[in-house]
XYZ file of C-alpha atoms in Angstrom:
771
model
C 43.487 112.550 142.506
C 45.055 113.517 138.985
C 43.413 110.546 138.280
C 39.770 111.067 138.886
C 40.331 114.518 137.711
C 41.619 113.453 134.607
C 38.711 110.348 133.870
C 36.594 113.735 135.222
C 37.787 116.413 132.126
C 37.946 113.845 129.734
C 34.066 112.605 130.385
C 32.642 112.181 127.015
C 36.282 112.825 124.460
C 36.720 109.959 122.425
C 40.014 108.271 122.543
C 40.163 108.790 118.612
C 38.764 112.071 118.408
C 41.157 114.726 117.653
C 43.261 116.279 120.607
C 42.895 119.607 119.434
C 38.739 119.354 119.195
C 39.184 117.072 122.258
C 40.511 120.012 124.245
C 37.415 122.186 123.929
C 35.197 119.252 125.160
C 37.661 119.497 128.097
C 37.563 123.176 128.801
C 33.705 123.032 129.167
C 33.581 119.792 131.607
C 36.325 122.123 133.449
C 33.735 125.438 133.404
C 30.753 122.961 134.870
C 32.984 121.472 137.566
C 34.369 124.826 138.717
C 30.740 126.496 139.206
C 29.927 124.341 141.965
C 32.895 125.498 144.248
C 32.539 128.946 143.455
C 28.666 128.883 144.531
C 28.817 127.336 147.787
C 29.519 130.371 149.249
C 25.880 131.625 147.929
C 24.448 129.350 148.877
C 25.934 129.369 152.461
C 24.540 133.255 152.294
C 21.408 132.659 150.899
C 20.653 130.289 154.035
C 22.051 132.855 156.879
C 20.012 136.123 155.006
C 16.637 133.543 154.567
C 16.839 133.928 150.729
C 14.819 130.594 149.542
C 14.078 131.791 146.539
C 17.586 132.007 145.512
C 18.689 129.784 147.477
C 16.581 126.897 145.509
C 17.221 128.704 142.089
C 21.224 128.082 142.529
C 20.280 124.392 143.759
C 18.695 123.566 140.623
C 21.592 125.561 138.919
C 24.070 123.588 140.131
C 22.478 120.572 139.721
C 21.666 121.128 135.850
C 25.455 121.978 135.116
C 26.061 118.310 136.094
C 23.642 117.969 133.116
C 26.175 119.261 130.556
C 29.219 117.041 131.523
C 25.665 114.254 130.559
C 24.983 115.610 127.476
C 29.059 115.067 126.545
C 29.476 112.118 127.802
C 27.039 110.836 125.430
C 28.876 112.475 122.388
C 25.862 115.717 122.071
C 28.793 118.170 122.771
C 27.163 120.706 120.664
C 24.100 120.406 122.538
C 26.061 120.930 125.599
C 27.631 124.298 124.733
C 23.953 125.688 123.808
C 22.473 124.392 127.428
C 25.571 125.902 129.246
C 25.174 129.169 127.846
C 20.809 129.181 128.258
C 21.965 128.223 132.054
C 24.284 130.845 132.603
C 22.429 133.334 131.158
C 18.993 132.434 132.836
C 21.028 132.700 136.107
C 21.889 136.212 135.528
C 18.596 137.308 135.161
C 17.174 135.497 138.164
C 20.511 136.532 140.429
C 19.375 140.125 139.192
C 15.756 140.139 139.875
C 16.291 139.181 142.979
C 19.204 141.495 144.182
C 19.426 144.006 142.355
C 21.441 145.276 139.467
C 23.983 146.470 140.948
C 24.953 143.834 143.002
C 26.354 140.787 141.239
C 26.311 141.912 137.631
C 30.051 142.229 137.049
C 30.654 138.912 138.170
C 27.933 137.201 136.532
C 29.337 138.765 133.117
C 32.264 137.847 133.783
C 31.509 134.000 134.478
C 28.791 134.273 131.455
C 30.934 135.686 128.671
C 33.944 133.338 130.323
C 31.944 130.036 130.627
C 30.909 131.124 126.374
C 34.329 131.541 125.461
C 35.709 128.520 126.358
C 33.448 126.075 124.977
C 33.644 127.669 121.149
C 36.304 126.201 118.468
C 39.438 127.877 118.036
C 39.263 130.198 114.763
C 35.342 130.584 114.538
C 34.329 134.234 115.503
C 30.626 133.398 115.186
C 30.078 131.551 118.909
C 32.451 134.627 120.362
C 29.752 137.173 118.985
C 26.356 134.898 119.986
C 28.010 134.184 123.810
C 28.367 138.216 123.921
C 25.067 139.077 122.166
C 23.303 136.239 124.740
C 24.657 137.957 127.608
C 24.085 141.656 126.705
C 19.907 139.885 125.467
C 19.814 138.554 129.005
C 21.393 141.562 130.805
C 18.657 143.799 129.062
C 16.013 141.457 130.058
C 17.417 141.228 133.970
C 16.935 145.406 133.787
C 13.080 145.526 132.625
C 12.671 143.196 135.087
C 13.975 145.024 137.940
C 12.182 147.744 136.431
C 8.662 146.358 136.846
C 8.698 144.133 139.638
C 11.902 145.738 141.826
C 14.360 143.335 143.872
C 12.561 140.552 145.557
C 15.121 141.018 148.302
C 15.678 144.607 149.582
C 19.268 144.257 150.699
C 20.578 146.821 153.972
C 24.015 148.151 153.474
C 25.436 145.769 155.638
C 24.046 142.641 153.729
C 25.178 144.259 150.319
C 28.702 144.418 152.063
C 28.697 141.100 153.232
C 27.450 140.128 149.831
C 30.234 141.645 148.137
C 32.810 140.238 150.460
C 31.089 136.454 149.379
C 31.653 137.722 145.754
C 35.218 138.559 146.616
C 35.837 135.190 148.231
C 33.979 133.366 145.672
C 35.959 135.261 142.661
C 39.006 134.381 144.301
C 37.853 130.613 145.078
C 36.929 130.840 140.769
C 40.607 131.987 140.081
C 42.156 129.688 142.129
C 40.246 126.785 141.018
C 39.848 127.538 137.124
C 44.093 128.549 137.080
C 44.551 125.333 138.732
C 42.133 122.693 137.031
C 43.165 124.580 133.942
C 46.815 123.616 134.583
C 45.747 120.255 134.944
C 43.842 120.264 131.944
C 46.929 121.946 129.882
C 48.756 119.279 131.533
C 46.474 116.599 130.547
C 46.022 117.527 127.058
C 50.375 117.921 126.484
C 50.424 114.349 127.834
C 48.197 113.459 125.603
C 49.639 115.163 122.389
C 53.062 113.488 123.812
C 51.393 110.364 123.940
C 50.242 110.929 120.153
C 53.327 111.753 119.328
C 55.294 109.028 120.682
C 52.146 106.748 119.220
C 53.049 108.059 115.657
C 56.965 108.076 115.885
C 56.536 104.624 117.151
C 54.093 103.303 114.562
C 57.001 105.076 112.051
C 59.342 103.371 113.465
C 57.812 100.114 113.156
C 57.228 101.116 109.214
C 60.895 102.078 108.988
C 61.723 98.425 110.538
C 59.375 96.492 108.222
C 60.658 98.617 105.463
C 64.036 97.589 106.534
C 63.670 93.802 107.198
C 61.668 93.653 103.927
C 64.683 94.628 102.063
C 66.861 92.288 104.506
C 64.323 89.546 103.214
C 64.346 90.399 99.687
C 68.303 90.366 100.097
C 68.688 86.741 101.584
C 66.089 85.568 99.470
C 68.487 86.622 96.286
C 70.972 84.333 97.942
C 68.935 81.517 98.406
C 67.393 81.672 95.206
C 70.445 82.711 92.957
C 72.676 80.121 94.459
C 70.372 77.423 93.564
C 70.201 79.437 90.049
C 73.719 78.544 89.612
C 73.251 75.056 90.215
C 71.068 74.949 87.132
C 72.557 77.188 84.917
C 75.970 75.987 85.275
C 75.820 72.461 84.506
C 72.705 73.366 81.708
C 75.479 75.489 80.104
C 77.570 73.235 80.229
C 75.906 70.565 78.925
C 74.458 72.091 75.830
C 77.997 73.395 75.370
C 79.236 70.298 75.575
C 79.505 68.815 71.380
C 81.068 65.622 72.804
C 77.770 65.105 75.067
C 75.816 62.263 73.097
C 72.626 64.229 73.318
C 69.555 63.790 71.037
C 67.359 66.577 69.354
C 64.634 65.671 72.038
C 67.035 66.260 74.903
C 68.595 69.157 73.575
C 65.209 70.734 73.355
C 64.238 70.131 76.384
C 67.580 71.210 77.941
C 67.291 74.546 75.763
C 63.494 74.783 77.392
C 64.722 74.786 80.770
C 67.770 76.914 80.302
C 65.230 79.595 79.120
C 62.961 79.176 81.830
C 66.093 79.526 84.384
C 67.053 82.425 82.558
C 63.568 83.881 82.825
C 63.404 83.091 86.670
C 66.685 84.953 87.101
C 65.020 88.716 85.073
C 61.835 87.657 87.723
C 64.553 87.587 90.802
C 66.456 90.439 89.556
C 63.767 92.967 88.802
C 62.334 91.950 92.306
C 65.451 93.207 93.545
C 65.556 96.512 91.769
C 62.404 97.713 92.872
C 63.580 96.737 96.519
C 66.734 98.816 95.668
C 64.723 101.306 94.344
C 62.310 101.711 97.499
C 65.326 101.557 99.731
C 66.816 104.659 97.624
C 70.015 102.466 96.591
C 69.882 102.890 93.094
C 71.907 105.847 91.948
C 72.082 107.163 88.376
C 75.521 107.164 86.587
C 75.046 109.726 83.216
C 77.448 109.435 80.707
C 77.368 111.722 77.280
C 76.670 109.012 74.109
C 75.159 108.362 70.668
C 71.642 107.297 72.361
C 70.337 106.497 69.088
C 73.205 103.689 68.501
C 72.558 102.565 72.193
C 68.871 101.722 71.726
C 69.239 100.263 67.869
C 72.062 97.695 69.192
C 69.839 96.395 72.093
C 66.854 96.431 69.999
C 68.821 93.768 67.886
C 69.557 92.002 70.577
C 65.787 90.960 70.453
C 66.482 89.858 66.512
C 65.845 86.358 67.436
C 63.109 86.183 69.410
C 61.119 88.349 67.400
C 62.071 86.272 64.216
C 60.803 83.128 66.237
C 57.435 84.896 67.004
C 57.157 85.768 63.472
C 57.219 89.477 64.298
C 58.803 92.386 62.092
C 61.096 94.224 64.539
C 62.786 97.620 62.975
C 64.156 101.001 64.266
C 63.189 103.585 62.659
C 66.845 105.776 61.839
C 66.013 109.829 62.552
C 69.214 110.128 60.486
C 72.029 111.942 63.010
C 72.290 110.197 65.563
C 70.981 111.763 69.019
C 73.206 112.756 71.712
C 72.077 112.971 74.955
C 73.681 112.260 78.691
C 71.770 108.716 80.473
C 72.524 105.768 82.223
C 72.823 102.860 80.043
C 72.183 100.144 82.515
C 68.929 102.082 83.215
C 68.192 102.847 79.767
C 68.973 98.980 78.991
C 66.360 97.741 81.733
C 63.856 100.446 80.639
C 64.051 99.626 76.645
C 64.255 95.996 77.174
C 61.333 95.718 79.692
C 58.887 97.691 77.089
C 60.911 95.154 73.977
C 59.778 92.230 76.002
C 56.366 93.394 76.437
C 56.004 94.640 72.624
C 56.731 91.390 71.530
C 55.050 88.983 73.810
C 51.787 90.933 73.558
C 52.118 91.378 69.492
C 51.058 88.051 67.657
C 52.577 86.117 64.450
C 52.766 88.515 61.341
C 52.782 92.253 63.773
C 55.210 94.527 63.630
C 57.505 96.478 66.681
C 59.104 99.484 65.664
C 62.001 101.271 68.381
C 62.703 105.586 67.611
C 64.694 108.051 69.445
C 64.199 111.077 68.269
C 65.495 114.907 69.521
C 63.290 117.372 67.936
C 65.008 120.824 67.931
C 65.174 123.178 69.966
C 63.735 121.003 72.493
C 65.646 119.650 75.589
C 64.090 116.662 75.977
C 65.328 113.379 74.054
C 62.268 110.820 73.155
C 62.322 106.759 72.867
C 58.982 105.219 71.076
C 58.326 101.497 71.228
C 55.113 100.956 68.834
C 53.457 97.384 68.480
C 50.278 96.433 66.456
C 49.617 94.146 69.299
C 46.393 93.386 71.324
C 46.361 96.691 72.820
C 45.159 98.178 76.641
C 41.595 98.635 76.952
C 41.192 102.262 78.293
C 40.064 101.140 82.057
C 43.535 99.432 82.622
C 45.201 102.610 81.014
C 44.799 104.039 84.599
C 46.345 101.528 85.973
C 48.814 100.146 83.468
C 52.019 101.036 85.608
C 50.983 100.177 89.315
C 53.323 97.313 91.214
C 51.814 94.068 90.441
C 49.249 95.208 88.570
C 47.943 92.986 85.468
C 45.408 93.865 82.638
C 44.453 90.198 82.636
C 45.031 88.680 86.002
C 42.584 85.689 86.020
C 43.444 81.876 86.140
C 42.837 81.481 82.215
C 45.159 84.933 80.961
C 46.936 83.605 77.777
C 49.699 85.893 78.223
C 52.679 84.723 81.287
C 53.507 88.130 83.837
C 53.818 89.687 87.187
C 52.898 92.866 86.718
C 56.289 93.877 87.655
C 58.202 95.479 84.386
C 55.864 98.299 83.935
C 56.033 99.695 87.323
C 60.017 99.267 87.485
C 59.792 101.053 84.392
C 58.206 104.069 85.551
C 60.432 104.276 88.768
C 64.075 104.044 86.196
C 62.508 106.830 84.029
C 61.737 108.665 86.614
C 65.372 108.081 88.143
C 66.689 109.386 85.659
C 64.389 112.863 85.275
C 62.018 111.622 83.014
C 58.415 110.688 82.428
C 56.600 107.741 80.439
C 53.260 107.840 78.719
C 51.353 105.337 77.169
C 48.460 105.626 74.436
C 46.530 102.336 73.478
C 43.902 101.197 71.337
C 42.490 97.597 71.445
C 43.222 95.282 68.851
C 45.635 98.036 67.467
C 48.585 98.160 68.871
C 50.397 100.151 71.871
C 52.451 103.247 71.992
C 54.808 103.256 75.063
C 56.642 106.990 74.690
C 59.553 107.792 77.031
C 60.899 111.402 77.220
C 64.287 112.379 79.038
C 66.087 115.654 79.847
C 69.580 115.967 77.097
C 71.787 116.805 79.566
C 71.839 115.636 82.950
C 73.134 117.182 86.250
C 75.619 114.766 87.376
C 79.007 115.286 85.740
C 79.866 112.316 83.143
C 81.828 109.425 84.352
C 83.739 106.580 82.063
C 81.803 103.642 80.211
C 82.682 101.210 82.295
C 81.850 102.897 85.343
C 78.341 103.595 83.999
C 77.814 100.355 82.925
C 78.506 99.305 86.889
C 79.778 95.988 87.702
C 78.132 93.549 85.329
C 80.187 90.671 86.703
C 77.951 88.586 85.228
C 79.519 89.257 81.729
C 82.785 87.478 80.548
C 85.797 89.375 81.329
C 88.605 87.776 80.158
C 91.089 91.286 80.062
C 92.744 90.237 76.973
C 93.021 86.522 78.130
C 91.637 83.325 76.122
C 90.133 80.267 78.361
C 92.454 77.545 76.246
C 90.332 74.031 75.919
C 90.593 72.465 79.689
C 92.493 69.103 78.343
C 94.974 71.356 76.925
C 94.940 73.362 80.242
C 95.837 70.745 82.147
C 98.460 69.072 79.757
C 100.559 72.588 80.444
C 101.371 71.718 83.767
C 102.624 68.692 85.792
C 99.913 67.307 88.440
C 102.169 68.032 91.352
C 103.179 71.711 90.342
C 99.390 72.622 89.511
C 98.446 75.718 91.818
C 96.627 74.709 94.737
C 92.935 76.725 95.432
C 91.029 76.493 97.722
C 87.354 76.387 97.607
C 84.824 78.106 100.703
C 81.285 76.931 100.069
C 78.531 76.300 103.137
C 76.444 75.254 100.377
C 77.419 71.083 99.460
C 76.199 71.331 96.391
C 77.528 74.996 95.555
C 81.219 73.317 96.951
C 80.869 69.993 94.718
C 80.226 71.758 92.196
C 82.985 74.313 92.261
C 85.309 71.854 93.124
C 84.217 69.330 90.412
C 84.896 72.226 87.602
C 88.186 73.953 89.312
C 90.346 70.545 89.391
C 89.908 70.013 85.592
C 93.032 72.310 85.880
C 94.154 72.767 89.704
C 94.713 70.959 92.818
C 91.528 72.091 94.979
C 90.886 72.215 98.506
C 87.445 72.557 100.506
C 86.336 74.379 103.428
C 82.645 74.515 104.415
C 82.418 78.006 105.995
C 84.916 81.127 106.508
C 86.740 79.984 109.877
C 87.480 76.792 107.861
C 88.789 78.326 104.905
C 91.005 80.594 106.993
C 92.630 77.188 109.151
C 93.207 75.761 105.996
C 94.592 78.629 103.924
C 97.489 78.750 107.100
C 97.981 75.068 106.371
C 97.920 74.627 103.069
C 99.296 78.016 101.393
C 96.601 78.148 99.098
C 97.554 80.104 95.584
C 94.569 81.340 95.365
C 90.999 81.505 97.230
C 87.403 81.514 95.712
C 84.740 82.193 98.300
C 80.970 82.589 99.050
C 80.155 85.567 100.972
C 77.233 84.566 102.957
C 78.212 81.648 105.349
C 77.324 81.199 109.074
C 80.442 81.175 111.424
C 82.258 83.421 109.301
C 81.452 85.137 105.812
C 83.560 86.037 103.137
C 84.189 89.479 103.770
C 85.760 88.748 107.493
C 87.302 85.885 105.814
C 89.398 88.717 103.400
C 89.887 90.900 106.263
C 91.489 87.767 108.203
C 93.966 87.518 105.486
C 94.714 90.257 104.794
C 95.652 90.523 108.921
C 97.919 87.962 108.590
C 101.227 88.506 107.153
C 101.809 85.143 105.452
C 98.619 85.063 104.204
C 97.916 88.433 102.938
C 99.062 88.255 99.255
C 96.647 85.697 98.462
C 94.264 87.148 96.152
C 90.140 85.863 96.466
C 87.466 86.017 94.536
C 84.360 86.537 96.081
C 80.792 85.027 94.993
C 77.962 86.635 95.979
C 74.530 87.337 95.148
C 74.132 90.447 95.925
C 74.022 92.525 92.065
C 73.915 96.332 94.106
C 77.283 98.560 92.968
C 77.049 99.435 96.788
C 77.363 95.025 97.485
C 80.659 94.672 94.994
C 82.244 97.502 96.367
C 81.687 96.286 100.207
C 83.684 92.229 98.564
C 86.371 94.689 97.000
C 87.259 96.861 100.106
C 87.229 93.800 101.841
C 90.244 92.578 100.293
C 88.980 90.786 97.580
C 90.913 90.839 94.043
C 87.500 90.557 92.412
C 84.239 89.057 92.546
C 81.608 87.793 90.497
C 77.888 87.812 90.676
C 75.602 84.770 91.218
C 74.490 83.079 88.914
C 77.763 83.689 87.023
C 79.404 81.351 83.988
C 82.074 78.622 85.005
C 83.840 79.741 82.020
C 84.124 82.968 83.121
C 85.498 82.837 86.706
C 88.613 79.756 85.400
C 89.400 82.579 82.648
C 89.348 85.269 85.925
C 91.266 82.535 88.350
C 93.944 81.871 85.062
C 94.297 85.561 84.073
C 94.982 86.480 88.488
C 97.409 83.239 88.780
C 98.967 84.562 85.683
C 99.305 87.965 87.027
C 100.489 86.789 90.422
C 103.722 84.668 88.599
C 104.166 87.577 87.069
C 104.844 90.165 89.762
C 106.638 87.341 91.996
C 109.122 86.759 88.965
C 109.473 90.942 89.024
C 109.801 90.635 92.890
C 112.090 87.949 93.148
C 114.574 88.001 89.550
C 116.709 90.189 87.880
C 115.216 91.342 84.781
C 118.199 91.207 82.779
C 119.541 87.394 83.768
C 116.339 85.924 85.204
C 118.715 84.816 87.696
C 117.241 85.736 91.532
C 118.106 89.091 92.703
C 119.948 89.943 95.608
C 116.622 90.274 97.975
C 115.241 87.040 97.011
C 119.076 85.300 97.104
C 119.827 86.585 100.096
C 116.404 85.311 101.881
C 116.858 81.789 100.070
C 120.550 81.394 101.586
C 119.044 82.147 105.173
C 116.848 79.125 105.260
C 119.458 77.458 104.103
C 121.672 78.628 106.956
C 119.045 77.604 109.550
C 119.113 74.496 108.426
C 122.784 74.144 108.212
C 122.813 75.230 112.150
C 119.172 72.797 112.915
C 120.846 69.748 111.102
C 124.396 70.172 110.758
C 126.936 69.837 107.726
C 128.881 72.269 105.860
C 127.882 75.002 102.769
C 129.837 77.363 100.933
C 129.389 80.461 99.404
C 131.076 81.995 96.455
C 131.676 86.009 95.381
C 132.084 86.378 91.087
C 132.657 89.788 89.452
C 133.661 90.155 85.689
C 137.158 91.061 84.863
C 137.563 94.231 82.984
C 133.570 94.644 82.633
C 134.104 98.701 82.922
C 136.560 98.634 80.001
C 134.091 96.259 77.579
C 131.543 98.732 78.567
C 133.460 101.622 77.443
C 135.345 100.362 74.527
C 131.931 98.111 73.302
C 128.831 99.873 74.410
C 126.309 98.348 77.098
C 124.213 96.350 74.793
C 127.856 93.955 74.519
C 128.121 93.860 78.008
C 124.872 93.261 78.938
C 125.660 90.090 76.362
C 128.629 89.432 78.699
C 126.531 89.123 81.883
C 123.753 86.922 79.809
C 126.105 84.332 78.901
C 127.957 83.925 82.383
C 124.274 83.577 83.806
C 123.501 81.113 81.327
C 126.737 79.117 81.906
C 126.527 79.375 85.588
C 123.219 77.700 85.189
C 124.564 75.157 83.115
C 126.715 73.756 85.280
C 125.316 74.198 88.900
C 123.541 71.731 90.228
C 119.967 72.076 91.305
C 120.128 72.548 94.939
C 123.130 75.252 94.127
C 121.640 78.936 94.277
C 122.258 81.603 92.273
C 121.817 85.334 92.065
C 122.838 88.157 90.206
C 124.217 90.490 93.625
C 124.236 93.769 91.208
C 126.355 95.062 88.131
C 128.661 92.770 87.540
C 128.481 90.992 90.656
C 127.131 87.589 91.433
C 126.868 85.262 94.531
C 126.427 81.625 94.690
C 125.443 78.695 97.471
C 126.242 75.970 97.890
C 124.407 73.282 100.122
C 125.996 70.495 101.478
C 129.590 71.635 99.630
C 133.261 72.088 101.290
C 135.077 75.045 100.499
C 137.395 72.745 98.466
C 134.814 71.105 96.361
C 132.971 74.737 95.284
C 136.188 76.039 94.161
C 136.864 73.369 92.026
C 133.513 73.745 90.951
C 134.309 77.535 90.224
C 137.353 76.962 88.468
C 135.494 74.078 85.601
C 132.776 77.242 85.074
C 135.614 79.997 84.725
C 137.120 77.452 81.649
C 133.967 76.965 80.301
C 133.397 80.290 80.511
C 136.722 81.731 79.001
C 136.690 79.490 75.857
C 133.099 81.240 74.597
C 133.180 83.886 72.312
C 130.499 86.362 73.171
C 129.165 89.091 70.584
C 129.624 89.385 66.958
C 133.273 90.783 67.655
C 133.810 86.971 69.820
C 134.985 88.712 72.958
C 136.729 86.454 75.481
C 136.200 87.350 79.451
C 137.262 86.232 82.411
C 136.089 86.587 85.932
C 137.666 85.924 89.645
C 136.132 84.513 92.594
C 136.174 84.352 96.371
C 134.762 81.224 98.116
C 134.408 80.930 102.132
C 133.456 77.465 103.533
C 130.463 77.643 106.597
C 130.136 74.950 108.855
C 127.466 74.034 111.777
C 129.384 76.213 114.292
C 128.819 79.274 112.625
C 129.010 82.570 114.493
C 128.963 85.175 111.913
C 126.147 86.318 109.871
C 125.488 86.558 105.909
C 127.072 89.620 105.482
C 129.927 88.923 107.433
C 130.485 86.000 105.445
C 129.844 87.366 101.978
C 132.680 90.292 103.018
C 135.346 87.546 103.498
C 134.093 85.911 99.960
C 134.391 89.433 98.898
C 137.557 89.985 100.279
C 138.993 86.717 98.699
C 137.448 87.457 94.898
C 139.552 90.772 95.630
C 142.693 89.185 96.384
C 142.465 86.969 93.637
C 141.850 90.500 91.023
C 145.404 91.589 93.108
C 146.947 88.267 92.103
C 146.516 88.497 88.035
C 142.312 87.929 87.602
C 140.884 85.022 86.323
C 141.650 83.098 89.385
C 139.253 81.330 92.187
C 140.842 81.706 95.797
C 139.157 80.098 98.703
C 139.234 82.874 102.000
C 141.510 81.923 104.614
C 142.100 82.992 108.051
C 145.480 85.924 108.094
């Protein structure tokens, strides 16, 4: 039933019509439909009373009402409204003349006005005035006709009573049906509005999803393009830098041409990624206060070689005192570099390119202008010069390369910086790009290192110099070289990394993160170099897995990523990586980073395991090492001995000669011990003037004899400028395979033997024996 009524109400309503406009056509259809059931009681009354003329008029009226729906269906909505108004008022006149002015007039006036009002557009008062005027005119005409001709039918009191009853019933039916159908019409309209809103929401969701996929596509394409670019730029850079390579001049020129075009492709990729990041709202402003003039001047000088090659005069107009402003160096570098690149490209030999930075007194803006005497821009193209992907000459015969990205990116970055850009040009005479930036930014200044972002493609040596490969390889014997694990899914990239790294280190390769995790557990490498985007397990998941493993959490990881955004680099560092390089990168940078990380790791391990003064194992490291020896003793049998040593009269040395002399005594004792002990023996400083020793596969008696020989050597050595002669006392304990005590308990026995030696006169070595 609802479906039928919906179709009737929506006769003549186009699907593309605005729901608010469609509402009035639906109400017109409702009014037409509701008049038919309202008129049925009057048709019955006319038949019963023999009012044939009125009966025929009402049948014709109902038939003509259906004509309004037909007009609506044909799209003639205004004609339907006018026809409906004329029909209602004509019926008003005829009924009044037939039955008299005191019968149906109130109901007909109500129906006439109500019908007219339902068809008028919202907010338009003219149709309302016209509807009232038409009803009043029709009523006046009816009164004139009644006065001239009188009612056609003379009603008795009984007939008048019945008629008014039928009027009440008809009015009730009209109100009920109109309310029901009106509610239905409102429901249909609401449903339609909700459907429109849902369609709009679905469209917005699809657009957002497409935008997300576009950004994801750019990121994935970035990875797929940056990896091969790394494999192109890296070997090319190595070939051109290798003085021993037998390259002829023609071959070198070809390689340099390949390098230039590979770098040009990299710049294009970076521009596309910058646009995608701007669209996604992922580019932020990091201003810092600095000398904008000096920054732009240094940037301009980097184009000097290019300008000289083209025969162009490149100049920076000095404004006197340097212009200081709040600016984001990374953004300004991209803006000025793009404009300088365009200026040099479109300026012929013998031309001039000039850059200036100005700050008019009293103004809150600073200006950067890039002028050239190039070919200029036609007036018709000035309006679209900043449109994305627009090219002034897009024909196949154009003489200048370009993609139409640079100027659009410049405008977006200038707007991001809170500024504006304008262009002035005259064909054949040159072009001027004017940039206006706010002198002060609302964001607080940040350190320069942060302001430049993560420029990992630049050489970061942290004060370390990279020695020649041959010298570095010669520094460490092959068997002692650190082990580097390379995790990379791309076979070519994996081979490139392994080949470059194995000139200095031992290399193990893995094809993905899962394989890398297994090989890290098996080989315990000193460092891991891993790609980020890999199947099975990516680099970030690998880092988290390493951090979760107690045996692997200290292994440093360098991640290689194709994503250049600050967020991507932060994600890599937050996953547990110690450093991050963006592709394509310089292999020298990677090697310097590896060397620096391994050096710092070795220094930290040394500090963590060694005593600062003597360089011996500290208490914790010695205890851990001896614990392993005791485990081997329990597993394989044998014997080992422990010794506890204390310098005699050490407090007197410190008090009489100073702590510096005391330190010399400890250093000399440590040197003597190291020189006399076997390579398998373990020596540590236990604290203060106390030392501990472990003698694997040595009985207590042998350990005592060795310690006595060391005591004689130490006594004979003069220490310091005063030539002090010192001694020590030591206790030894032997541990067999049936050991039942802990390491601390055995040390306590050695300590007890040492104090017994002191009580017996010092300068002695005693073996602990049960009492």
